[in-house]
Amino acid sequence: MEKVFQQILYGGDYNPNQWPKEIWTEDMHFFRDAHINSVTINVFSWAKIQPAEDTYNFDELDEIIEMLSRENYNIVLATSTAAVPAWMVKKYPEVMRTDYEGRHHKFGQRHNACPNSLVYQKFARRMAEKLAERYGSNKHVVCWHVNNEYGGECFCENCEKAFRVWLKQKYKTLEALNQAWNLEFWGHTIYDWDEIVLPNALSEELGPNKTAFAGISIDYRRFNSDSILENFKMERDAIRRFDANTPITTNLMGTYKNLDYFKWAKEMDIVSWDNYPAYNTPWSLVAMSHDLMRGLKGRPFMLMEQTPSQQNWQPYNSLKKPGQMRAQSYQTLAHGADTIQFFQLRRSVGGCEKFHGAVIEHVGTKNTRVFREVAQLGKELAALGDQFLGAENPAQVGIIFDWDNYWALEYTSGPSQDLKYVDQIHQYYSYFYKRNIPVDIIPVDADFSRYKAVVAPVLYMVKDGMQEALETYVKNGGTLVTGFMSGLVDQSDNIHLGGYPGPLRKMAGIWVEEIDALAPEQTNTLKFTDGTTSTCNLLCDIIHLEGATSLADYTSNFYADSPAVTKHEFGRGNAFYVGTQLPEEALAKVLDQVVNAAHVSPVIDEATELEVTCRTIGQRRYYFIINLTDRTLPLPKEFEGKTDLLSGNLLSAAEHLSPYDVLLVREE
Amino acid sequence: MEKVFQQILYGGDYNPNQWPKEIWTEDMHFFRDAHINSVTINVFSWAKIQPAEDTYNFDELDEIIEMLSRENYNIVLATSTAAVPAWMVKKYPEVMRTDYEGRHHKFGQRHNACPNSLVYQKFARRMAEKLAERYGSNKHVVCWHVNNEYGGECFCENCEKAFRVWLKQKYKTLEALNQAWNLEFWGHTIYDWDEIVLPNALSEELGPNKTAFAGISIDYRRFNSDSILENFKMERDAIRRFDANTPITTNLMGTYKNLDYFKWAKEMDIVSWDNYPAYNTPWSLVAMSHDLMRGLKGRPFMLMEQTPSQQNWQPYNSLKKPGQMRAQSYQTLAHGADTIQFFQLRRSVGGCEKFHGAVIEHVGTKNTRVFREVAQLGKELAALGDQFLGAENPAQVGIIFDWDNYWALEYTSGPSQDLKYVDQIHQYYSYFYKRNIPVDIIPVDADFSRYKAVVAPVLYMVKDGMQEALETYVKNGGTLVTGFMSGLVDQSDNIHLGGYPGPLRKMAGIWVEEIDALAPEQTNTLKFTDGTTSTCNLLCDIIHLEGATSLADYTSNFYADSPAVTKHEFGRGNAFYVGTQLPEEALAKVLDQVVNAAHVSPVIDEATELEVTCRTIGQRRYYFIINLTDRTLPLPKEFEGKTDLLSGNLLSAAEHLSPYDVLLVREE
Amino acid sequence: MEKVFQQILYGGDYNPNQWPKEIWTEDMHFFRDAHINSVTINVFSWAKIQPAEDTYNFDELDEIIEMLSRENYNIVLATSTAAVPAWMVKKYPEVMRTDYEGRHHKFGQRHNACPNSLVYQKFARRMAEKLAERYGSNKHVVCWHVNNEYGGECFCENCEKAFRVWLKQKYKTLEALNQAWNLEFWGHTIYDWDEIVLPNALSEELGPNKTAFAGISIDYRRFNSDSILENFKMERDAIRRFDANTPITTNLMGTYKNLDYFKWAKEMDIVSWDNYPAYNTPWSLVAMSHDLMRGLKGRPFMLMEQTPSQQNWQPYNSLKKPGQMRAQSYQTLAHGADTIQFFQLRRSVGGCEKFHGAVIEHVGTKNTRVFREVAQLGKELAALGDQFLGAENPAQVGIIFDWDNYWALEYTSGPSQDLKYVDQIHQYYSYFYKRNIPVDIIPVDADFSRYKAVVAPVLYMVKDGMQEALETYVKNGGTLVTGFMSGLVDQSDNIHLGGYPGPLRKMAGIWVEEIDALAPEQTNTLKFTDGTTSTCNLLCDIIHLEGATSLADYTSNFYADSPAVTKHEFGRGNAFYVGTQLPEEALAKVLDQVVNAAHVSPVIDEATELEVTCRTIGQRRYYFIINLTDRTLPLPKEFEGKTDLLSGNLLSAAEHLSPYDVLLVREE
């Protein structure tokens, strides 16, 4: 792939505006020493740049950009529209959001603008224009960073009106709307577009995942994601009027629920994201998030933010241990990042993020563990140069991730309140991760033919066209894995009538007659064809074979002896169906068969607890070998005799990796 | 008793309006095959029938009723007023409720109308009239079903004004009101009726069970129950103008807290209710709810709703196991039901109840376990015919249940936050249930003389006249059981001064000096006169004997050696007092003495874990023998040689009942 | 010190207005029998005294005061302004508060007036004036009790405007304000005072301890405390216009968070407070609260309220056991109280406090345990006379308690959500308490030179001047103890740059490079110089020695071998720094060294589990010896041969104290 940047961007958020100028000079020295080559600026400066409705003042920003240009930094220039100025709220209260409870907010917080406020839109667009006009031709500006961590939702009257317009465009007629939302149920029939109200705590909802009409609530989420996306597009287009080429991004947030990032990525030049795992987040979930971010466009991404040491907003903000930040950074690169950026470069003196780590700590010296680790990594990245920028992450397995499904699954009233979308996807991802089998996280409309196996857990909503796409894929030799809570509803959250799993029934060769829900204290049991047994929980599909064969039968409850896991040869391929939630070992037993059937191969054959990932440019392969456990682990034989690009060491059979050790091996 | 229906109504909620007409024909065939003879229609069709303020359109309903009449179904005709149409909310926002937090709601949900909205009242009354006028003379309409699951509460200005009117009627003068609510406390004296505001989160309350003035809050609950009852009466009276005879009901919800069902039942021709136990609800609590519903009028009731398989709105919606729905249905009949109706007949395609089970599942065939079980039961009920319709449930024990007490007890600020009314009642009910001793759940103004024993747990509020009624009962030979948190307050929640348990003190022959509260991790101990010991918890009354004898003394804490449980001969009867919360075995030890003293006898003498219930018509007795455990149990000897009405089998000594097995034995 | 009262006030809240007059006469007899000499009246009588805007009616109060004066009671006269009358709310809705969620309240509850409502202020001031004018010259009125349990907060528009005025006075310029609040962060710069809004759920906050800008939120708390204090001062000054001498107080609530009691105490003639421990509150925390209340003015205080038996508003309201109320009362006197007053004298008949204990219970007789215990104590107190009124509580140890720190520490976003201010202080207090080492709880601006040791846990906010004060203290030979989360921010919650612990760094002789947070399931370990080991948790400072010596090093995590606890000789004194949360035994190991270094001595040398406290008048010493354990304990040898003032008994070596036993020994 084409390189977006000329080097690995290394740096992060920088807010000189919060500091006196004598500090700026100091910063420049510190950054050099840390091999920092990139800074992200102007993220929250709206109030400073535009102190009043008709007044713009770019003096300070000019000075900052001049300094950075002079020092030859790559500038990631933000548009500052993620927090509205106080004067704007006072003059135009409508720019603030109305929350889920129906309360219109006063000035405060950030990410606080109503996306459908014409006032906000006008001012945000104008700001983007002015910035692009002024700085768009500066060659040091290598990336535009629109707004910041878009998200949230608004339930104000402007949004309500915009929702009606959005619905009119989508459904054209009230008949279509009434049918899509099944409004005959509970006599909610709408006779006039103006009767439609936003679904929140004052209307159809009773909490974030409780709604009387999932059809309405899902459409609201689509609308809200689209509304905010329009804000992004508006700024993007404003920038493009003055800057035709510089890539434009906004920083995403992994599996963040509110925005349909697959739809967003289509509008972005490059995906960037902020990686903030908690102290107990499994590494596999971090890896999955990276793969999702890479999957959004199927291209390398930017790591826009990570902390060099600790966060502040988690319940418990543990320090990253020595080497952890480095290892985590290489994990990020391994999964497709072309930049490593921190929030932030200098730790703020006040406000709610003052306990968030930074490259330059409050002590203000270079004599800190954190600074030394940042500088060491900077040195290594500088030495690596641009050699793997744009490299690909080839994968034989695709796992489907879909925001419509995310929303719909978690809205279901029944059969169990414990269905969490990301957790369900992660259970499958984790199997492949532990075996160093690369995975692409893909959308529902992906080109499945690129994968030996496609995994679609809780594919609850099967939209138009997807049955055909999946059937074609399997018929042509593909291997599909799906399971409980799949195939149940269409894009409007109405049931696919005629027997579960609806459009997947034929391909899976089964009929699910009933779905039993188990409370947390309950389990069922099952037995595999090889005689081994396991527990299972959460949900139990009661399955009838219609061409499939059973891989495991229940051995308890009234549906003992009926199939729990099935496999169906369909055309030249196979469809696996996992009808209940399996513990890790039992799920592995099923997925081992999937991997065998699909001839999926890991990055290296040897089993290891090391994370081994591969990025490729043409025939050149970069192996990232990382120890993310807390134990010392031996080097896989495959890498004996190779050279570690980072240390220059020749790797012997005796080589062991301590916790957080990283090796980078290049093969041609 | 007189039969209300000519056969056991068997069927349930049916919403053909949600389906294309080709499905209607299919439904008719399915229903026949399932021996369904009754359908409940028009529950949520307001928006369809009245698409605008001045437009009514009965075409579809005409067609449905014609079809059902032609096919000879018993029609339970709902009035559709339980969910206001969207157009009405848009035009008259006042029809929606204002919630506990003071937020006026927009369109959404159901059971959403302000009971004191004149607009709502006008439209609801008119709808009932029009339906009655149109269909009242149709002989297939065997029952009117007004609204649906009435409940909730409203805190809008209309309700506030109506509350003042209600209070004026009740108290006549402000002096009386100030005294009843003890408003001198905290200087809350009211000098003008208009100073009264509704008690909610913006005034006297801090949560559903926290109030500064229980007197106000209890009166609000009475008012709210009355307000909604007025809605029912209004529709009922509107129907009666056009239909003089068809019974009119509305479906209740067991121990639902908000409505004083004893007061409601007086206005209903027949009680009906919806039975939705959770996966872990004890069978005794289900039985108690049935007995409460029967007790409301002291007559057989309708089971308006139950699920044939699973629910959707519980946290975990387990399937009913094979045979469970049948067993549960017979349990319902055993406790006094004359109908078995399901929600619903065909499973909806969308909306929040699509994962709620139905007779016809989404697969749309008869080839399902659920359909087969429904059909089998239908066949059995058809075979039974009308033989026990109207049969009675004779009981020697009455347990008092009282909504005023329910509300008042749970409002108490101190001595413990863990006082839950239904749980307290159920602890006593459960003793009798496990011994197959039939119980009537009775109101505070019941004719106690009909019972050998009257049990009144947590009879916290003793209203005017009740002391005399209970004393007369005991004096004349009755046996009364009461205990902690009894006799404390009058109908306005003001203390009966002069020593606890106030009006019960003389009869119980004790004085409770203090009430100790134990935290959940604490227990005390006690010793019975027979030397056996037990723990106790929650509350400990410190009792002085004033004529009573002690049945058990505390053996721990500073009140060790003082009585915990007492018995007092009073006139020709006995009053038992249980001054602390006892574990099951210890409570049984006390209640064994009660049963002995009162000569109460179970349905059959043999101890068994089977539920054995008896309904009678004159000398004819119907024994329902049900295995609700998960183990196989032997037939009680008493039934050896009898014939099971359901199977026609002669019951031998070797007969055993598997889980969910049911026998029905008739004796003359 | 000078005596404020002529005898130990013994009595409590009395509300004859809630009762018919025949009860009043009865009360007088009961009080005499209980040796009650004081009553607090008129606490909630506003609505009665002022039934309408222009109508005052003192007839009943006149009658009450006449009766009490005739009977020679000490009257504590309340001003009744703690609950606004209903008519006032109806006429002037602004007198009610707007809550944290932005909801303006209707009539209800108490402590409900907006402190910045001019209407409320006018009426409250006028009421205080009228009462003072009428009763100020009555010699039986020995104390004015303004309002009641001031607290809460308001977020209405009046408060918002007043907040801006308060800020203008504090900051003078917007530049100063913007800098103090660090508003450049997130671009929150304010350009006009009117852009400032109150920080609540609709603006900068997300919950009681979550704020985007702690600077704003802390200033709001200061403002709110000041606003309510202005209410107090206004009533106080109104009283003083008519009554020049009678002491004026209002009842405080121990460690109540919302009000800066050190600032309040400066405006009060005498501190009074309400002591309501829960059933499981440690005695050390009760003692600490007493010491805090005494510390507010450094003088004896009034115990305005305690329950004679049980409370009503706790989740579980256990009875005080026999002797417990007496022991607790002596504990109160021991820690500096000169009065013992109950809430309340007669138990109310209705309202939410009817299950709160009282001297005269609902039974209405003297024949109760509670009455007997009250009477016994009354007799003892009467016998003691006025001999130790005004006595001091000498202490060699001062523990700093500071409301600014309380607020700021609990607002921190990171490093751990489990930082609770009172708990942190109590961990240290508890060490001294268990060793009978008297402690003064002191403000940040105390005269440290009075103490051999000053303990300052979580001294998070170090305000201007404090560095100098502490350094001077230590240089001159003082011993200071501080630790993690200290020295971090200035009075505006902005970081002291240049290395933690900021202004304490030099004195502590250390630099804290990083702060690790441990989740609840995590612990680290450490080893003391004597080789003993311990766990530690919550937070772990990573410390570099800069002159200090290590008392304990970590033995786990990546900072194993770095210091966890340090000691630094500074001038002629020592500064100890405890860098992690230690379990009780390990903290004791550190504090033993502190006590040794500072030559701090306990009240008696002998170790005992008895609470032994000493009050002194000149050379006379009163030892309060109390058994607050549940085991019998031997008398310390020191008291052998002394006489117990309460019983008159000579104390022998064989003397043992049963649970709740109390001895009072006087030495000259």
Coordinates of N, CA and C in Angstrom, one line a residue, chain B residues 101 160 182 184-191 194-195 197 201-206 211-212 412-418 460 488-489 493-495 497-500 505 511 513-522 542 557-558, chain C residues 17-19 44 47-48 51 60 83-87 90 99 103-110 279-280 309-310 312-322 347-355 362-363 367-370 372:
Chain B
E101 N -40.2 11.8 38.9 CA -39.1 12.8 38.9 C -39.7 14.2 38.4
E160 N -52.6 16.8 40.6 CA -52.4 17.6 41.8 C -53.7 18.3 42.2
N182 N -50.3 14.8 60.5 CA -49.4 15.2 61.6 C -48.5 16.3 61.1
E184 N -47.9 19.3 62.0 CA -47.2 20.1 62.9 C -45.7 19.7 63.0
F185 N -45.5 18.4 62.7 CA -44.1 17.9 62.6 C -43.4 18.6 61.5
W186 N -42.2 19.1 61.8 CA -41.4 19.8 60.8 C -42.2 21.1 60.2
G187 N -43.2 21.5 60.9 CA -43.9 22.8 60.6 C -44.4 22.8 59.2
H188 N -45.1 21.7 58.8 CA -45.6 21.6 57.4 C -47.1 22.0 57.3
T189 N -47.6 22.6 58.3 CA -49.0 23.0 58.4 C -49.5 23.7 57.1
I190 N -50.6 23.2 56.7 CA -51.2 23.7 55.4 C -52.4 24.7 55.8
Y191 N -52.4 25.8 55.2 CA -53.4 26.8 55.5 C -54.4 27.0 54.3
D194 N -54.8 24.7 48.3 CA -53.9 24.9 47.1 C -52.4 24.8 47.5
E195 N -52.1 24.8 48.8 CA -50.7 24.6 49.2 C -50.2 23.1 49.1
V197 N -49.1 19.8 47.6 CA -48.5 19.3 46.4 C -48.4 17.8 46.4
A201 N -40.4 13.0 44.0 CA -39.0 13.3 44.2 C -38.8 14.8 44.3
L202 N -39.8 15.6 44.0 CA -39.6 17.1 44.0 C -40.2 17.7 45.3
S203 N -40.8 16.8 46.1 CA -41.5 17.4 47.3 C -41.2 16.5 48.6
E204 N -42.0 15.6 48.9 CA -41.8 14.9 50.2 C -41.1 13.6 50.1
E205 N -40.8 13.1 48.9 CA -40.2 11.8 48.8 C -38.8 11.8 48.3
L206 N -38.1 10.8 48.6 CA -36.7 10.6 48.2 C -36.5 9.3 47.5
T211 N -40.3 8.7 52.4 CA -41.1 9.9 52.4 C -41.0 10.5 53.8
A212 N -41.1 11.9 53.8 CA -41.1 12.6 55.0 C -42.4 12.4 55.8
T412 N -42.2 2.9 56.2 CA -41.7 3.2 57.5 C -40.2 3.6 57.4
S413 N -39.9 4.7 58.0 CA -38.5 5.1 58.2 C -38.0 4.5 59.5
G414 N -37.4 3.4 59.4 CA -37.0 2.6 60.6 C -38.1 1.6 60.9
P415 N -37.9 0.6 61.7 CA -36.6 0.3 62.3 C -35.6 -0.5 61.3
S416 N -36.1 -1.0 60.2 CA -35.3 -1.7 59.3 C -35.7 -1.5 57.9
Q417 N -34.8 -1.3 57.0 CA -35.1 -1.1 55.6 C -35.5 -2.3 54.9
D418 N -35.4 -3.5 55.5 CA -35.6 -4.7 54.8 C -37.1 -5.3 55.0
Y460 N -49.4 -3.8 60.5 CA -48.9 -2.6 60.9 C -49.9 -1.5 61.2
L488 N -49.3 -0.9 65.1 CA -48.5 0.3 65.4 C -49.2 1.6 65.1
V489 N -49.9 1.6 63.9 CA -50.4 2.9 63.5 C -51.9 2.8 63.1
D493 N -51.5 6.5 59.5 CA -50.1 6.2 59.8 C -49.6 7.0 61.1
N494 N -50.5 7.3 62.0 CA -50.1 7.9 63.3 C -50.1 6.8 64.3
I495 N -49.2 6.9 65.2 CA -49.0 5.8 66.2 C -50.3 5.6 67.1
L497 N -51.0 5.4 70.4 CA -50.3 5.6 71.6 C -50.7 4.7 72.8
G498 N -49.8 4.6 73.7 CA -50.2 3.8 74.9 C -49.6 2.4 75.0
G499 N -48.6 2.2 74.1 CA -47.9 0.9 74.2 C -48.2 0.0 73.1
Y500 N -47.1 -0.5 72.5 CA -47.3 -1.5 71.3 C -47.8 -2.8 71.9
R505 N -52.9 -5.0 71.8 CA -52.2 -5.3 73.1 C -53.1 -6.2 74.0
W511 N -47.1 -6.6 76.1 CA -46.7 -5.2 75.8 C -45.3 -5.3 75.2
E513 N -42.2 -3.4 74.5 CA -41.6 -2.2 75.0 C -40.7 -1.5 73.9
E514 N -39.9 -2.4 73.3 CA -38.9 -1.9 72.3 C -38.8 -2.8 71.1
I515 N -38.3 -2.3 70.0 CA -38.2 -3.1 68.8 C -36.7 -3.0 68.4
D516 N -36.0 -4.1 68.5 CA -34.6 -4.0 68.1 C -34.5 -4.4 66.6
A517 N -33.6 -3.8 65.9 CA -33.4 -4.1 64.5 C -32.0 -4.8 64.3
L518 N -32.0 -5.9 63.6 CA -30.8 -6.6 63.3 C -30.3 -6.4 61.9
A519 N -29.1 -6.1 61.7 CA -28.5 -5.9 60.4 C -28.4 -7.3 59.7
P520 N -28.3 -7.4 58.4 CA -28.4 -8.7 57.8 C -27.3 -9.7 58.3
E521 N -26.2 -9.2 58.8 CA -25.1 -10.1 59.2 C -25.4 -10.5 60.7
Q522 N -26.4 -10.0 61.3 CA -26.7 -10.3 62.7 C -27.8 -11.3 62.9
I542 N -39.2 -6.6 72.1 CA -38.9 -6.9 73.5 C -40.2 -6.9 74.2
N557 N -28.5 -11.6 73.4 CA -28.7 -10.1 73.4 C -29.2 -9.7 74.8
F558 N -29.3 -8.4 75.0 CA -29.6 -8.0 76.4 C -31.1 -8.4 76.8
Chain C
N17 N -45.7 21.7 71.0 CA -46.7 22.2 70.0 C -47.3 21.0 69.2
Q18 N -46.7 19.8 69.2 CA -47.2 18.7 68.6 C -48.2 17.9 69.5
W19 N -48.4 18.4 70.7 CA -49.2 17.6 71.6 C -50.3 18.5 72.3
F44 N -39.0 23.6 64.7 CA -39.8 23.5 63.5 C -41.1 24.1 63.6
A47 N -44.2 27.6 60.6 CA -45.6 27.7 60.0 C -46.6 28.0 61.1
K48 N -46.3 27.6 62.3 CA -47.3 27.8 63.4 C -47.2 29.3 63.8
P51 N -48.3 32.1 60.3 CA -49.3 31.4 59.5 C -49.5 32.0 58.1
E60 N -48.9 30.4 71.5 CA -48.5 29.1 72.0 C -47.1 29.1 72.5
A83 N -37.3 24.9 58.1 CA -38.2 24.3 57.2 C -39.2 25.5 56.8
V84 N -39.2 25.8 55.5 CA -40.1 27.0 55.2 C -41.6 26.6 55.2
P85 N -42.4 27.5 55.6 CA -43.9 27.1 55.6 C -44.4 26.9 54.1
A86 N -45.4 26.1 54.1 CA -46.0 25.8 52.8 C -46.6 27.1 52.1
W87 N -47.2 28.0 52.9 CA -47.7 29.2 52.2 C -46.6 30.0 51.5
K90 N -45.8 28.5 48.2 CA -46.9 28.7 47.2 C -46.8 30.1 46.7
D99 N -32.2 21.4 42.6 CA -31.3 20.4 43.0 C -30.2 20.2 42.0
R103 N -33.5 20.4 39.0 CA -35.0 20.4 39.2 C -35.4 21.3 40.3
H104 N -36.2 22.3 40.0 CA -36.7 23.2 41.1 C -37.7 22.4 41.9
H105 N -37.5 22.5 43.2 CA -38.4 21.7 44.1 C -39.7 22.4 44.5
K106 N -40.7 21.6 44.8 CA -41.9 22.1 45.3 C -41.9 22.0 46.8
F107 N -43.0 22.3 47.5 CA -43.0 22.2 49.0 C -42.7 20.8 49.4
G108 N -41.9 20.7 50.5 CA -41.7 19.4 51.1 C -40.4 19.3 51.8
Q109 N -40.2 18.3 52.6 CA -39.0 18.0 53.4 C -38.7 19.2 54.3
R110 N -37.4 19.3 54.7 CA -36.9 20.4 55.5 C -35.5 20.7 55.1
Y279 N -25.0 1.5 63.8 CA -24.8 0.4 64.7 C -23.4 -0.2 64.6
N280 N -22.7 0.1 63.4 CA -21.4 -0.5 63.2 C -20.3 0.6 63.1
S309 N -32.2 5.9 72.5 CA -32.3 4.4 72.3 C -32.0 4.1 70.8
Q310 N -32.8 4.5 69.9 CA -32.5 4.0 68.6 C -32.8 5.2 67.6
N312 N -33.9 6.2 63.4 CA -35.0 5.7 62.5 C -34.5 5.8 61.0
W313 N -33.5 6.6 60.7 CA -33.2 6.8 59.3 C -32.0 6.0 58.8
Q314 N -31.4 5.2 59.7 CA -30.3 4.3 59.2 C -31.0 3.1 58.5
P315 N -30.2 2.4 57.7 CA -30.8 1.2 57.1 C -31.3 0.2 58.2
Y316 N -30.4 0.0 59.3 CA -30.8 -0.9 60.4 C -30.6 -0.1 61.7
N317 N -31.7 0.1 62.4 CA -31.7 0.9 63.6 C -31.7 0.1 64.9
S318 N -30.5 -0.4 65.2 CA -30.4 -1.2 66.4 C -30.7 -0.4 67.6
L319 N -31.1 -1.0 68.7 CA -31.2 -0.4 70.0 C -29.9 -0.2 70.6
K320 N -29.7 0.9 71.3 CA -28.6 1.0 72.2 C -28.8 0.1 73.3
K321 N -27.8 -0.7 73.7 CA -27.9 -1.7 74.7 C -27.9 -1.0 76.1
P322 N -28.3 -1.8 77.1 CA -28.3 -1.2 78.4 C -26.9 -0.7 78.8
R347 N -41.5 11.1 72.0 CA -41.5 10.5 70.7 C -42.8 10.9 69.9
S348 N -42.5 11.3 68.7 CA -43.6 11.9 67.9 C -44.6 10.9 67.4
V349 N -45.8 11.3 67.2 CA -46.9 10.4 66.9 C -47.0 10.0 65.4
G350 N -46.4 10.9 64.6 CA -46.5 10.7 63.2 C -45.3 11.4 62.5
G351 N -45.2 11.2 61.2 CA -44.1 11.8 60.4 C -42.9 10.8 60.4
C352 N -41.9 11.1 59.7 CA -40.9 10.1 59.4 C -39.9 9.8 60.6
E353 N -40.1 10.5 61.7 CA -39.2 10.3 62.8 C -39.9 9.6 64.0
K354 N -41.1 9.0 63.7 CA -41.8 8.4 64.8 C -41.2 7.1 65.3
F355 N -40.3 6.5 64.5 CA -39.5 5.4 65.0 C -38.2 5.8 65.5
H362 N -43.6 6.0 73.1 CA -45.0 6.0 72.7 C -45.9 5.5 73.8
V363 N -45.4 4.6 74.6 CA -46.2 4.0 75.7 C -46.6 5.1 76.7
N367 N -42.2 3.8 83.0 CA -41.8 2.4 83.2 C -41.2 1.8 81.9
T368 N -40.1 2.4 81.5 CA -39.4 1.9 80.3 C -37.9 1.9 80.7
R369 N -37.2 0.9 80.1 CA -35.7 0.9 80.2 C -35.1 2.2 79.8
V370 N -35.6 2.8 78.7 CA -35.0 4.0 78.2 C -35.1 5.1 79.2
R372 N -35.6 4.9 82.4 CA -34.8 4.6 83.6 C -33.3 5.0 83.4

